[in-house]
XYZ file of C-alpha atoms in Angstrom:
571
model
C 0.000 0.000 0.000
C 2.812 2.416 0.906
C 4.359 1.412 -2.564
C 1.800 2.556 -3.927
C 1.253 5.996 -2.621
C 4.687 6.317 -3.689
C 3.990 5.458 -6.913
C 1.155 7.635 -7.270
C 3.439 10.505 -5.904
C 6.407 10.096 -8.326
C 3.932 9.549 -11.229
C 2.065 13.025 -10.449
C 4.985 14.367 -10.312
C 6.184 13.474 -13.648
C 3.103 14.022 -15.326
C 2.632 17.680 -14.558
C 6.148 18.455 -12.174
C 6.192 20.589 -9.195
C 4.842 21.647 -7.029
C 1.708 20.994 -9.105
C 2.284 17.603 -8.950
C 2.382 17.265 -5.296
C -0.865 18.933 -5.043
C -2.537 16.839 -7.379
C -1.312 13.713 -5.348
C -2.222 14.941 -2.257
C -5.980 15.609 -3.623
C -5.671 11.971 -5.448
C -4.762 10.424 -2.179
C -7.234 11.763 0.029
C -9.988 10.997 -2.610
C -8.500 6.696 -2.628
C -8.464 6.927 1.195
C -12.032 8.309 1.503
C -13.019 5.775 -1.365
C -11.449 2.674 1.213
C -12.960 4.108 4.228
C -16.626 3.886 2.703
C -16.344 0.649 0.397
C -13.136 -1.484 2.369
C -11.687 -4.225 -0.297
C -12.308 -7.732 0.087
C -8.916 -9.468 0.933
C -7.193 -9.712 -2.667
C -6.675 -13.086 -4.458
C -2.913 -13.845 -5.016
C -1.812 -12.315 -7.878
C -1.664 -15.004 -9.913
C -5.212 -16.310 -9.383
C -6.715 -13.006 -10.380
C -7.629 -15.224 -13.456
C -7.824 -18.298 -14.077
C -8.733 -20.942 -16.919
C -12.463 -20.450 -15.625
C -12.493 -17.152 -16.929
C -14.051 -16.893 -20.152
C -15.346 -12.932 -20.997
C -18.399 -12.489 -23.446
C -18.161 -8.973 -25.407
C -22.135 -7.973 -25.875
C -24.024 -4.969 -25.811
C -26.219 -4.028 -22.950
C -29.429 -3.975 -25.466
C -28.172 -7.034 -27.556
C -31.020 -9.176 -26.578
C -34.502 -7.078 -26.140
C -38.217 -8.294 -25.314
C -41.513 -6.019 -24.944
C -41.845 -4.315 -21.430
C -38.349 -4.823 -19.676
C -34.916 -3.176 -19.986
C -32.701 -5.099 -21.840
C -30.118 -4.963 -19.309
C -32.513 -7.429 -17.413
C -33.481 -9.698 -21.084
C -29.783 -9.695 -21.125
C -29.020 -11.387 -17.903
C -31.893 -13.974 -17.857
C -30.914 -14.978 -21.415
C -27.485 -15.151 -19.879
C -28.570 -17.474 -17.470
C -30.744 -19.762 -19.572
C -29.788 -19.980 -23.339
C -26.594 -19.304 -22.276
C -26.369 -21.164 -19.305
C -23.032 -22.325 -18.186
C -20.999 -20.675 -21.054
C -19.072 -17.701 -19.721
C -18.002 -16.436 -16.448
C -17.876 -12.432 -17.499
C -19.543 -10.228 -19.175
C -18.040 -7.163 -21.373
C -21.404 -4.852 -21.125
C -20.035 -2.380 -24.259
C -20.626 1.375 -23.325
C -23.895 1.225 -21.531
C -23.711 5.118 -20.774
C -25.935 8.046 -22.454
C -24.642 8.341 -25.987
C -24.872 9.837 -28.633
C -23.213 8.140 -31.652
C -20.667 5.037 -32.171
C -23.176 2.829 -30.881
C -21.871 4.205 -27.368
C -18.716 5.335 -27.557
C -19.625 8.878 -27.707
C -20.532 9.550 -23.587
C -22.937 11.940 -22.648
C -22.521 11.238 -18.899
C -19.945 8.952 -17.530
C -21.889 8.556 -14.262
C -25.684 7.285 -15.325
C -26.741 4.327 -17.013
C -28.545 4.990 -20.134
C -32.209 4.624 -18.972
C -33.191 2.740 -22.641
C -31.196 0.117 -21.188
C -32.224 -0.065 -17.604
C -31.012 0.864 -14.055
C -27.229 0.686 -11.657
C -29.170 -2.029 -9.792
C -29.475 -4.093 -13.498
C -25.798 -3.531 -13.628
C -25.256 -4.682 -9.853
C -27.849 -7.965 -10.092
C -25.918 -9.209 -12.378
C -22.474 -8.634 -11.287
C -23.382 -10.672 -8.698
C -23.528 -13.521 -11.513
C -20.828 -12.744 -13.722
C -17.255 -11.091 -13.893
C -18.179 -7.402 -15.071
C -15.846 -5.034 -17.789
C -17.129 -1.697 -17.862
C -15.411 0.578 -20.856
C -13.995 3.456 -19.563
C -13.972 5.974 -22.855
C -11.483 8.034 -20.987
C -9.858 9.829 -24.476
C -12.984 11.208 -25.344
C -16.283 12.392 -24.325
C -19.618 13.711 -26.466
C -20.158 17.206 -28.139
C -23.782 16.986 -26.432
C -22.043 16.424 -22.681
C -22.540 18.839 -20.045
C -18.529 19.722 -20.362
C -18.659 20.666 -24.029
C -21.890 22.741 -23.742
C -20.121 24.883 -20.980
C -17.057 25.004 -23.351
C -19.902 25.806 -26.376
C -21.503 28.420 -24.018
C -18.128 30.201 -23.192
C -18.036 28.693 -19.274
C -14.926 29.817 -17.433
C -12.687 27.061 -17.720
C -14.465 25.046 -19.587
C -11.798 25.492 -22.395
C -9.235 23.745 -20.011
C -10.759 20.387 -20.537
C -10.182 20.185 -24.349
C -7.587 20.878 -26.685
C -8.198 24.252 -29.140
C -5.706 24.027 -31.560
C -4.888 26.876 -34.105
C -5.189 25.320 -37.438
C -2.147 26.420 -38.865
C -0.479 23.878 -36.359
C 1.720 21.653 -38.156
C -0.270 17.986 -37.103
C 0.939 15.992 -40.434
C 2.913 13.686 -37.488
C 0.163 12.928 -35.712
C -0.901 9.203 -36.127
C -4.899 8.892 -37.281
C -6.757 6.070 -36.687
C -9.821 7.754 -39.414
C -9.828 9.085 -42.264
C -11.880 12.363 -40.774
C -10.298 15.585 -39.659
C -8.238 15.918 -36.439
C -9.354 19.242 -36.112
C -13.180 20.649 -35.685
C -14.278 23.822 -35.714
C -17.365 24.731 -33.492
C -18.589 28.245 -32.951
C -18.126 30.217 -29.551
C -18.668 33.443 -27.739
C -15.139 33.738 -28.548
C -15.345 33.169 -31.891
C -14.656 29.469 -34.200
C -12.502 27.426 -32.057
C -10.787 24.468 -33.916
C -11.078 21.268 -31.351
C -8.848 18.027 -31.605
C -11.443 15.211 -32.291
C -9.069 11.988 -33.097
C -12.327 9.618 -33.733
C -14.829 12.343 -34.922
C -16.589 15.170 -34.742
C -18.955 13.926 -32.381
C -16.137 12.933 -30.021
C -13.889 15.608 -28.382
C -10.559 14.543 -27.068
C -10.030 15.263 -23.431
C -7.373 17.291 -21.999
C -5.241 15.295 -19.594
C -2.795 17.898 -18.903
C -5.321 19.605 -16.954
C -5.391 17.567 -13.733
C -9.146 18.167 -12.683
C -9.582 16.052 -16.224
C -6.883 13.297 -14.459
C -8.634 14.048 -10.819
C -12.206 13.757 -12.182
C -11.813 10.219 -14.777
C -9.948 8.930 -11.989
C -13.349 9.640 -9.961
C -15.257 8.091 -12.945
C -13.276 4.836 -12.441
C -14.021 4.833 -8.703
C -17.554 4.994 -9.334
C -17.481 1.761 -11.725
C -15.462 -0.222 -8.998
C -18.442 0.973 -6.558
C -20.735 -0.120 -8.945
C -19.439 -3.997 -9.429
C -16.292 -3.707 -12.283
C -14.106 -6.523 -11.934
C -12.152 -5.480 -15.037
C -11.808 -1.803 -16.419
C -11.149 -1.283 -20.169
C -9.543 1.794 -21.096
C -10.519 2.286 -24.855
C -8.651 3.799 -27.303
C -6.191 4.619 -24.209
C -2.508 5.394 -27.281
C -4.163 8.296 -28.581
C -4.685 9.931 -24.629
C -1.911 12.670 -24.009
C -1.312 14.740 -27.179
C 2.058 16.925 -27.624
C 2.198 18.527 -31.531
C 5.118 17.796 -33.064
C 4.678 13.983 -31.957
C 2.731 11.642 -33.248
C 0.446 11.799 -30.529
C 0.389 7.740 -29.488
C 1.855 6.152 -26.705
C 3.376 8.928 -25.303
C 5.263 8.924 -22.385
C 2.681 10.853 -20.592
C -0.361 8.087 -21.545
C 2.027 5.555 -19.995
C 2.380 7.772 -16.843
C -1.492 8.013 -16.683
C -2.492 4.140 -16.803
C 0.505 3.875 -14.501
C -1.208 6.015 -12.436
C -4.721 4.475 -12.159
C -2.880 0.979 -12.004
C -1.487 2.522 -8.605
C -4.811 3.979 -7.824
C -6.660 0.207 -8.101
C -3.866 -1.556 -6.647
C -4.456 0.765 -3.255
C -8.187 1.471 -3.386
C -9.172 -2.347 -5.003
C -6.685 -4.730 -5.612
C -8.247 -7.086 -7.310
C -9.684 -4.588 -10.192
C -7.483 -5.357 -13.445
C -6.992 -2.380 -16.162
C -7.370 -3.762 -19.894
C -6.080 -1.857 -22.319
C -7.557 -1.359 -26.230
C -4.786 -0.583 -28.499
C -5.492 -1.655 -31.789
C -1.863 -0.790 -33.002
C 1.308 -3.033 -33.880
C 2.545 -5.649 -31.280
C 5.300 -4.003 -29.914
C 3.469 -1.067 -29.043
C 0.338 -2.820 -27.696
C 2.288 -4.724 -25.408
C 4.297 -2.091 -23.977
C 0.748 -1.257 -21.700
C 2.223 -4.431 -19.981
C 4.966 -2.002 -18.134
C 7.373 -3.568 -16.768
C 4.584 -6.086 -15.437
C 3.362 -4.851 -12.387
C 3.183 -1.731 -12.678
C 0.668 -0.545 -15.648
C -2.062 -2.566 -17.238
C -2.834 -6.475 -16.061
C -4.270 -7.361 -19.963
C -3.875 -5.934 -23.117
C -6.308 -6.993 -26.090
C -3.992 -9.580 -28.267
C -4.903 -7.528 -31.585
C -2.570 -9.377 -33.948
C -4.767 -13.058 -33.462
C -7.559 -11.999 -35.631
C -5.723 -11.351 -38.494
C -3.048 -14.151 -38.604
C -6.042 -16.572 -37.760
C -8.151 -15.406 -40.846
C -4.718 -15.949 -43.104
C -4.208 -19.871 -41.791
C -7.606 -20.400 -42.585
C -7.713 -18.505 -46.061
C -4.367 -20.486 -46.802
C -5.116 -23.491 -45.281
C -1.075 -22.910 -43.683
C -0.675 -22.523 -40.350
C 2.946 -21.327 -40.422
C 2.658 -17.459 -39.999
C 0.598 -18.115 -37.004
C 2.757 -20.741 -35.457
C 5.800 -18.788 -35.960
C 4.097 -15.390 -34.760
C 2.688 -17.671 -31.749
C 6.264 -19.197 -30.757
C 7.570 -15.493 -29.947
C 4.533 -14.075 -28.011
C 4.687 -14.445 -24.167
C 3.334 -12.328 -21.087
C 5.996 -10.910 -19.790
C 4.960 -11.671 -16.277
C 2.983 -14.166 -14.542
C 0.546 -11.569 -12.970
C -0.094 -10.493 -16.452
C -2.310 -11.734 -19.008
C -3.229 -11.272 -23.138
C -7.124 -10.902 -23.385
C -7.477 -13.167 -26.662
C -10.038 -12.500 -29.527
C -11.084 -12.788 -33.025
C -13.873 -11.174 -33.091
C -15.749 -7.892 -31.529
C -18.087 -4.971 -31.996
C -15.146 -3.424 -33.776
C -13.736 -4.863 -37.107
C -10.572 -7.019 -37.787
C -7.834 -4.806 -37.359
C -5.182 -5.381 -40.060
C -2.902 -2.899 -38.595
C -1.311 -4.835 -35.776
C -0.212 -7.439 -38.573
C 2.280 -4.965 -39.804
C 5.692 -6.924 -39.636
C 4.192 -9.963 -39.320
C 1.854 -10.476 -42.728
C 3.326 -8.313 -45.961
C 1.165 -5.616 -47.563
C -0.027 -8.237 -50.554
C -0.855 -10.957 -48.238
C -3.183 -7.902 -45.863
C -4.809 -7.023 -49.202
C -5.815 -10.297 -49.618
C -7.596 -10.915 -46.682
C -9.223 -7.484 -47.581
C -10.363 -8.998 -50.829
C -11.512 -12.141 -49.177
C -13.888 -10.124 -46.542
C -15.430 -7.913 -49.520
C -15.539 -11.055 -51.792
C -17.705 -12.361 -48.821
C -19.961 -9.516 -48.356
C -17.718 -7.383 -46.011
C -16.384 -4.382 -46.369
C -12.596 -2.138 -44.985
C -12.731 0.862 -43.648
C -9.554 2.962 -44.067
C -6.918 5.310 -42.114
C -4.885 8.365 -42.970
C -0.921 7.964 -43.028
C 0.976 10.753 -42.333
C 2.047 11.399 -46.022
C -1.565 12.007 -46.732
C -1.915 8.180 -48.601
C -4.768 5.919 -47.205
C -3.930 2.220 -45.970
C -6.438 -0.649 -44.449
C -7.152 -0.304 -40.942
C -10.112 -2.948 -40.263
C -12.004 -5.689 -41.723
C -15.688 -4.814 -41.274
C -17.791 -8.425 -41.456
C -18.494 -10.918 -38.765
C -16.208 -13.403 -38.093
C -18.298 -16.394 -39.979
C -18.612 -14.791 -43.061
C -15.028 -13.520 -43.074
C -13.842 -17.320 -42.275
C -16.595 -18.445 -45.591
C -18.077 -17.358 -48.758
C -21.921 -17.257 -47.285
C -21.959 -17.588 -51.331
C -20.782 -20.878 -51.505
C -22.238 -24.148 -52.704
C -20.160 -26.066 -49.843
C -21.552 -28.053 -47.329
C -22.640 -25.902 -44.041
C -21.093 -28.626 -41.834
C -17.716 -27.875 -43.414
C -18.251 -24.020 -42.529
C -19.361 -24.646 -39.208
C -16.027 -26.894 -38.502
C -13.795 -23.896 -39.911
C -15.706 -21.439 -38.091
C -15.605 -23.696 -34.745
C -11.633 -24.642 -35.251
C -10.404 -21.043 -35.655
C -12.606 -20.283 -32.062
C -10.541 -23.454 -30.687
C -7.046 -21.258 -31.365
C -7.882 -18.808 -29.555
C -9.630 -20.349 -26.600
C -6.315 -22.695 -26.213
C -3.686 -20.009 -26.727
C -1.984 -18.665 -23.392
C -4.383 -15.812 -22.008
C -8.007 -14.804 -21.039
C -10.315 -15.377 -24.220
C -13.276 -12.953 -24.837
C -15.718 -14.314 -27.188
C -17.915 -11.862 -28.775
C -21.272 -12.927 -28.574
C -22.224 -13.386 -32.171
C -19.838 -15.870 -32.315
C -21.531 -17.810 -29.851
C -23.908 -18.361 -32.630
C -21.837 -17.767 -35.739
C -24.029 -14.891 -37.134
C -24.095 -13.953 -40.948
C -23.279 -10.326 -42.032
C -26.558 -7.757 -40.810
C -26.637 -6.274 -44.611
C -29.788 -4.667 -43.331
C -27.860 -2.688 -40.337
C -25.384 -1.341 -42.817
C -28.074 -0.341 -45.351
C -30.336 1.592 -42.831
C -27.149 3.049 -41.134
C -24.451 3.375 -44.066
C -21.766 2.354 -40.841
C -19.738 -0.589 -42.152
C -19.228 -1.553 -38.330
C -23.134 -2.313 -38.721
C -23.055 -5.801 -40.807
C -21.533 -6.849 -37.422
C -23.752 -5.073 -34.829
C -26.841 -6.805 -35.065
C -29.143 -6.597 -32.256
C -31.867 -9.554 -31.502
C -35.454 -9.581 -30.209
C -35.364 -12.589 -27.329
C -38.194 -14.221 -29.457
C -36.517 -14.173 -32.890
C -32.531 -15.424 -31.205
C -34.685 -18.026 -29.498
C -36.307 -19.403 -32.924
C -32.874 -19.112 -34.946
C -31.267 -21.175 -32.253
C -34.027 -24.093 -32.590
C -34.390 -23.811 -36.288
C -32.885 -26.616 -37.680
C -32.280 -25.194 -41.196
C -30.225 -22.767 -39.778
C -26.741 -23.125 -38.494
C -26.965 -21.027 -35.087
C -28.000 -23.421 -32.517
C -25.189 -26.053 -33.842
C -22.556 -23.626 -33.225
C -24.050 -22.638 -29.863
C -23.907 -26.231 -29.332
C -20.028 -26.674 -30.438
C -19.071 -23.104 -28.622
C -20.252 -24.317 -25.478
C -18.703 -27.492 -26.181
C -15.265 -26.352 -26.156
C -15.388 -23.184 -23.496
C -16.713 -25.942 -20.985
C -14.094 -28.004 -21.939
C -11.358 -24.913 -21.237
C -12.715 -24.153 -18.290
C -12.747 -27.471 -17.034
C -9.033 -27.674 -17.366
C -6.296 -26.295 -15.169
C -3.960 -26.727 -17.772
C -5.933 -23.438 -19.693
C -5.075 -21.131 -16.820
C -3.907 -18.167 -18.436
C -0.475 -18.144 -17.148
C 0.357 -22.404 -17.632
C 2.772 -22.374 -19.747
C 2.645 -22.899 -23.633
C 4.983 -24.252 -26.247
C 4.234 -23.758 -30.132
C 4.742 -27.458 -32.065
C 5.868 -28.083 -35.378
C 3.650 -31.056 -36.581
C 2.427 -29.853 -39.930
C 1.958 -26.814 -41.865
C -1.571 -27.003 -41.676
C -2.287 -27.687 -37.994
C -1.715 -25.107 -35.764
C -0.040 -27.456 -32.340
C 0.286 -25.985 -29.236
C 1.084 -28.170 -25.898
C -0.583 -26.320 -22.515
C 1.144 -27.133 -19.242
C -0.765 -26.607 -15.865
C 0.543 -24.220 -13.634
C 2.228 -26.619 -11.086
C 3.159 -28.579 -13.995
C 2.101 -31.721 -13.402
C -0.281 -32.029 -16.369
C -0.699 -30.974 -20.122
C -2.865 -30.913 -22.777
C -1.880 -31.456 -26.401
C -3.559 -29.065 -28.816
C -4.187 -29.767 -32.517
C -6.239 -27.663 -35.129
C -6.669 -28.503 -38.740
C -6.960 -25.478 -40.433
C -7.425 -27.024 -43.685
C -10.073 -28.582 -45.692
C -8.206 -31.890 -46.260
C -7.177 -34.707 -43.746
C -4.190 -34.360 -42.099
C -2.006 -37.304 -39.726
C 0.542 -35.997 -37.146
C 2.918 -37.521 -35.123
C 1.773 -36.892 -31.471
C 4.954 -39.105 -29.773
C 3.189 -40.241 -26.435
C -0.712 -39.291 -27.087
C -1.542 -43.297 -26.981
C -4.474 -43.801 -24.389
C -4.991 -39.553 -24.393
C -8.508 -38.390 -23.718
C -9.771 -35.667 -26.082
C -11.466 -32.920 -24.096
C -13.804 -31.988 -26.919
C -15.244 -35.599 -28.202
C -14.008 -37.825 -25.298
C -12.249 -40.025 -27.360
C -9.219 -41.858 -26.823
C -6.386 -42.083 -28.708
C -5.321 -45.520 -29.924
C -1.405 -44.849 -30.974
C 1.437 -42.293 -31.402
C -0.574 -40.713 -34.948
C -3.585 -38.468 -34.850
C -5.888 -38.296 -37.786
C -7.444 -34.963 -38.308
C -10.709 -35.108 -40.447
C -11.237 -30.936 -42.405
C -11.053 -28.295 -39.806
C -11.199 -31.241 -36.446
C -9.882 -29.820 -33.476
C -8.236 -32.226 -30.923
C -7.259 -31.577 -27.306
C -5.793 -34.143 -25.992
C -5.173 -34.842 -22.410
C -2.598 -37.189 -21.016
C -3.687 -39.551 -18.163
């Protein structure tokens, strides 16, 4: 605890020197200690059993599943608890704040639950169920919010949170994750002030080098821990502190904030985690790992997706295994949060090093071939390059076009989910793949949002007749999901931090072996990511179980029919 007052002191200090610094600690400090006095922690978990292989995180949105006369916060938890039943342990609940555009990522008010969606106690019932995330949208906040309307109105120091820019400001560094302006101009008493909006116009940046802005987020995340977060997830957290003349990502400064609230947790509620969302290249997205105890506890594992979607568009699982046999936490109180799929697109970006430019356009052709679409991003000489994949994760995986046999799609679809629930880490499965939903073609049509062909939202009814349909494919891949996430959780040797070694047993099964913990078990992992039947040598797998099927093996070969996925588990 002293450690991390400490910490909290240094980092202020840093961040905005002295004596200013001091004074914002001392204000930071008395707010944790008041925070501990009302709402004591819970004796923390060790470290390491902060997660474990039980944990399993679905990504949804609050309204995802509605019915007449209730707030889908509450449809949401009963149909977690009954079609659902058993699946996950956690629950991502996307922004579930007042909003008013990016499908919630444009806060209105930090502090309220949107009332479309229901109530704090919906939130609290069913934390009492399920591991909570709760996105904290820290690097920007709406144009309709009570702080820009003072700023719009001419407030007195209102200005302070934001960034006004003069537009003659050299920005051409500055990295952009859009193709939009960085710069907005909105009229004021004062005249047309140009504000730095990074995602768009509807979502101003906030000013971090004012410390109320530091002082009053860091109040914001207080309030979620009071409410039930287990897990905070600081979105688009690169782009927070901006200096011009940089290229205004992962500065030093953004560091020295989620150091900060890492401190702040770690004395006011030890056993919240930080997550941070950096869609950006691997060795910048990992760098929110610190030096492994002192910044984030997970970091979203953004180069999967993309290296996944080339194995299975090859049929060649060599760029994955190789990319796989160098990636490692680099502590054991620290974690990757794996995924393919989410309420964002594919990112293509954090492939960069890893797949060439003609093997990314590719998959970019595949995904539009199959209905999809890719949104772009400005470079700093003014070109345009890919940034995501916009489809859901089914159709990106297979030609919803194509004459061949649904059972074949559903194994592809069902083997790439198998990578990433067996890879080292915490896997968050968003929750259309839970039932491997088609592109919404309607959603983008009414919206013109590519993001929409994979934003669907269901009425309880309609999910509940897809899933017992037997012409359609949902309710067999809820059946095979389930399948395997039992299976992972059922097995020690799936804790995030056993460790993992990448096999080479053919190029087009991606091998892994998982070790328990204490090491005195492991599980042999095989994935065909190919349509055609593969044997590999598994030395020692005679008389293994397989978690999935419950089979046992016979001898030292493994026959893998199309896309079969076999975990095998030494007895």
């Amino acid at each position: 605890m002293n450690d991390a007052r400490a910490r909290i002191q240094a980092l202020t200090g840093a961040i905005y020197g002295q004596p200013a610094g001091a004074a914002v600690a001392a204000r930071l400090l008395a707010m944790l200690d008041a925070f501990v006095a009302s709402h004591p922690p819970a004796p923390p978990r060790p470290p390491t059993e902060r997660l474990t292989e039980n944990d399993v995180i679905l990504i949804t949105y609050g309204d995802q599943v509605r019915e007449p006369g209730r707030p889908p916060l509450q449809t949401l938890g009963e149909t977690l608890d009954t079609t659902f039943a058993g699946i996950v342990s956690g629950v991502h609940i996307l922004p579930f704040f007042p909003y008013t555009s990016d499908d919630g990522f444009s806060v209105v008010d930090y502090r309220a639950v949107d009332p479309a969606l229901g109530t704090w106690d919906d939130i609290e019932r069913l934390g009492q169920r399920y591991r909570l995330m709760f996105d904290a949208v820290v690097n920007h906040i709406s144009a309709s919010s009570a702080w820009f309307r003072d700023f719009l109105a001419g407030a007195p120091g209102a200005e302070a949170r934001f960034h006004v820019v003069d537009p003659a400001t050299d920005l051409r560094g500055v990295t952009r994750p859009r193709t939009t302006p960085l710069l907005t101009p909105f009229e004021t008493p004062a005249g047309v002030r140009h504000v730095w909006t990074t995602f768009s116009a509807d979502q101003i940046d906030l000013n971090f080098a004012n410390p109320e802005v530091l002082l009053e987020m860091t109040d914001v995340l207080l309030a979620y821990v009071r409410h039930g977060a287990s897990l905070i997830r600081l979105d688009a957290i690169g782009y927070l502190w901006k200096e011009p003349g940089t290229a205004c990502i992962h500065l030093p400064n953004t560091h020295r904030v989620v150091q900060l609230w890492r401190a702040a947790l770690d004395l006011a509620a030890p056993d919240v985690l930080l997550i941070t969302e950096t869609n950006v290249p691997h060795a910048d997205n990992i760098s929110y790992f610190g030096d492994g105890s002192n910044e984030a506890q997970l970091v979203y594992q953004f180069p999967l997706a993309p290296l996944v979607l080339h194995a299975f568009a090859g049929g060649d699982a060599t760029r994955l295994s190789g990319w796989a046999r160098g990636v490692a936490p680099p502590a054991p109180t620290t974690a990757f949060f794996n995924f393919l799929a989410s309420h964002d697109g594919i990112g293509v970006v954090p492939a960069t090093g890893i797949l060439s430019q003609a093997e990314v356009q590719d998959l970019c052709v595949r995904v539009e071939r199959h209905g999809g679409r890719v949104s772009y991003k400005t470079n700093p000489d003014g070109s345009q390059s890919p940034y995501e994949l916009n489809c859901t994760w089914f159709d990106a995986l297979s030609d919803p076009g194509s004459a061949e046999a649904p059972e074949l799609a559903i194994g592809r679809f069902i083997a790439s989910q198998a990578i990433m629930l067996a890879l080292q880490g915490v896997p968050g499965v968003y929750v259309h793949s839970l039932v491997g939903s088609p592109n919404y073609q309607q959603g983008l049509e009414a919206t013109g949002r590519f993001r929409s062909l994979n934003r669907e939202k269901w009425a309880r009814a309609e999910l509940e007749a897809r899933l017992s349909d037997p012409r359609r494919r949902e309710g067999a891949v809820l059946r095979r999901m389930a399948t395997l996430i039992r299976a992972r959780r059922n097995e020690r040797a799936f804790h995030p931090n056993g460790p993992q070694r990448v096999l080479e047993v053919h190029p087009a099964v991606f091998a892994l072996e998982r070790h328990t913990p204490e090491g005195d078990a492991a599980v042999l992992c095989l994935h065909n990511v190919s349509a055609a039947r593969q044997r590999v040598a598994a030395p020692g797998a005679a008389g293994a179980r397989d978690l999935i099927s419950g089979a046992r093996i016979a001898g030292d070969a493994v026959e893998l029919e199309p896309y079969q996925v076999a975990w095998l588990r030494r007895e």
